[in-house]
Short mmCIF file of C-alpha atoms in Angstrom, two decimals:
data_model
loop_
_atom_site.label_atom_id
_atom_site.label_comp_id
_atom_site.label_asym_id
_atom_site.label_seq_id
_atom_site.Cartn_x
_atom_site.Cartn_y
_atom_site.Cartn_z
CA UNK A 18 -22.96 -1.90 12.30
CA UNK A 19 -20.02 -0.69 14.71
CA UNK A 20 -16.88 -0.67 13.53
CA UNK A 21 -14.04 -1.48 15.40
CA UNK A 22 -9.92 -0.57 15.47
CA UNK A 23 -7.89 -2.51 15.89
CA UNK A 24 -4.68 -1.65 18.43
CA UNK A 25 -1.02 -0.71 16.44
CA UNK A 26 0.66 -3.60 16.03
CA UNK A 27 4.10 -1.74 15.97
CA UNK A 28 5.43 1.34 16.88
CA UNK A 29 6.21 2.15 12.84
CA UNK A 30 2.53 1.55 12.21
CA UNK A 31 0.32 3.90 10.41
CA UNK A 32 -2.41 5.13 12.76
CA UNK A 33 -6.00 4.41 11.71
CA UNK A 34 -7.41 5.88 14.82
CA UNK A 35 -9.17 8.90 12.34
CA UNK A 36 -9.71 7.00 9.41
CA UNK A 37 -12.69 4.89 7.97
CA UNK A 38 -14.39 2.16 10.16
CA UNK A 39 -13.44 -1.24 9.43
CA UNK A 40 -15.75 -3.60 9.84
CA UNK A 41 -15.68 -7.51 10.26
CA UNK A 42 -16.39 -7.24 6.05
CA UNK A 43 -12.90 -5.23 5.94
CA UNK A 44 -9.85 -7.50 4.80
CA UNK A 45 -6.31 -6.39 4.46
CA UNK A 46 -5.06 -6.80 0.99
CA UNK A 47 -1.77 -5.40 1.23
CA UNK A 48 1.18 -4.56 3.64
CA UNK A 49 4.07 -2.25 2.86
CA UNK A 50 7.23 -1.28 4.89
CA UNK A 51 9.88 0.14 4.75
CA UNK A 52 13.77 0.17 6.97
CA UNK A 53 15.48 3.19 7.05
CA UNK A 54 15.25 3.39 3.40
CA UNK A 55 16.90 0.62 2.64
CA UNK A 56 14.39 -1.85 1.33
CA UNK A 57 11.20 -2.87 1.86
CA UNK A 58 8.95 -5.74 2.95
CA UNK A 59 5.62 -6.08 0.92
CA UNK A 60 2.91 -8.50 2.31
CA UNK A 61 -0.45 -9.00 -0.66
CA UNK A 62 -2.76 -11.41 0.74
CA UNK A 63 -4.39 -12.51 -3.02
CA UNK A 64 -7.01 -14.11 -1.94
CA UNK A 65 -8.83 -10.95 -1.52
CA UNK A 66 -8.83 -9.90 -4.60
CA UNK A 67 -8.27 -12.76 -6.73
CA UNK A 68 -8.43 -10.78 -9.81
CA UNK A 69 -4.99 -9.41 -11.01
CA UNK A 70 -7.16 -6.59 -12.43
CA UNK A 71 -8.79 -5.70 -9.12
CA UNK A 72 -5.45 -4.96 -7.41
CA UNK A 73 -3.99 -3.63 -10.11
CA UNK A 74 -7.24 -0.67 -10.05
CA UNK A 75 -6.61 -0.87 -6.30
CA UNK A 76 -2.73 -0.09 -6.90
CA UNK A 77 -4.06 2.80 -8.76
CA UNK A 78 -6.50 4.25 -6.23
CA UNK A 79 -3.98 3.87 -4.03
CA UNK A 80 -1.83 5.69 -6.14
CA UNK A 81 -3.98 8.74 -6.43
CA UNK A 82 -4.36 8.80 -2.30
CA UNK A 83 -0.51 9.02 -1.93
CA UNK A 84 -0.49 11.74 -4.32
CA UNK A 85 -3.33 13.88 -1.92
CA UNK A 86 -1.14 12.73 0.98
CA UNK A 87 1.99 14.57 -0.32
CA UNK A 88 0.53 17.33 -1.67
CA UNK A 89 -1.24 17.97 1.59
CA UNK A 90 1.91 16.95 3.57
CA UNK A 91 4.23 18.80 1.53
CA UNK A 92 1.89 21.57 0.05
CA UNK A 93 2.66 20.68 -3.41
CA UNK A 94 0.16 20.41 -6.49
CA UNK A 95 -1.52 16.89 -6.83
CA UNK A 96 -1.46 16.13 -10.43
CA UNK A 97 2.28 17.04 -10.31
CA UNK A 98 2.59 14.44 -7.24
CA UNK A 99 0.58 11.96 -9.04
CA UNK A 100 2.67 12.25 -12.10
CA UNK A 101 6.04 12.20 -9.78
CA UNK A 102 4.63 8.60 -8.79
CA UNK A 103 3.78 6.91 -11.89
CA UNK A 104 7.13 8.21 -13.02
CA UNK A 105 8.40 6.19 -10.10
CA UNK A 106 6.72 2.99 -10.73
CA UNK A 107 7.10 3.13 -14.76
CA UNK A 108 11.13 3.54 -13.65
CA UNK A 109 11.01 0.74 -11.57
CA UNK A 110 9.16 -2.10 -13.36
CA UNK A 111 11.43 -0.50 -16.88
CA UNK A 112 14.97 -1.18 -14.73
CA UNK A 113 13.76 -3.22 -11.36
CA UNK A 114 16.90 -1.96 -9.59
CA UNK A 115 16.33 -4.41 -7.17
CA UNK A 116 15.55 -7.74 -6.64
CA UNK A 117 12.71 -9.02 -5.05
CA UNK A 118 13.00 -12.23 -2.86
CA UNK A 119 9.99 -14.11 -1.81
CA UNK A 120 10.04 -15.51 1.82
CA UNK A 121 6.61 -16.99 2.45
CA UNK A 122 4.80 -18.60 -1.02
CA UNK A 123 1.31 -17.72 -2.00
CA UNK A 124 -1.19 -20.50 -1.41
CA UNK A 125 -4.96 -20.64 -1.05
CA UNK A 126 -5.22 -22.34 2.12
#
């Protein structure tokens, strides 16, 4: 099967032009942005993976590619990047120094 690209939506947008194919199977689970570091906007479409688990592996995987992307980007060791990280997320679900507000609700149709 061919896969196919589709065109950056914004001028922000990560580039997928040398990544994996996606395929009509492919389905975006999550968005994440963020404004001049200053907050973020978070998009999770759930019905992808309607297990909590699932995401929460995929949160990890995810996890683990950010730490290969900073080590490569900033030649630093991965295990200490990957630690850096979960030290970051642990801190933020412990104080949640900020408040999340919901705009559109989750629904399944």
């Amino acid at each position: 099967m061919i896969g196919f690209r589709k065109k950056a939506e914004h001028p922000g947008a990560i580039s997928l032009d040398k990544g994996d194919n996606l395929t009509p199977q492919s389905a975006e689970v999550a968005r994440i942005w963020v404004t001049n570091n200053a907050g973020s906007s978070v998009w999770i479409d759930a019905r992808v993976l309607a297990d909590p688990v699932a995401f929460g592996h995929l949160i990890a995987d995810t996890m683990r590619h950010a730490a290969r992307a900073y080590a490569t980007t900033y030649d630093a060791d991965e295990a200490t990047m990957l630690q850096t990280i979960s030290d970051g997320v642990v801190e933020e679900l412990r104080e949640q120094f900020a408040n999340i507000t919901t705009i559109q609700e989750g629904k399944l149709n």
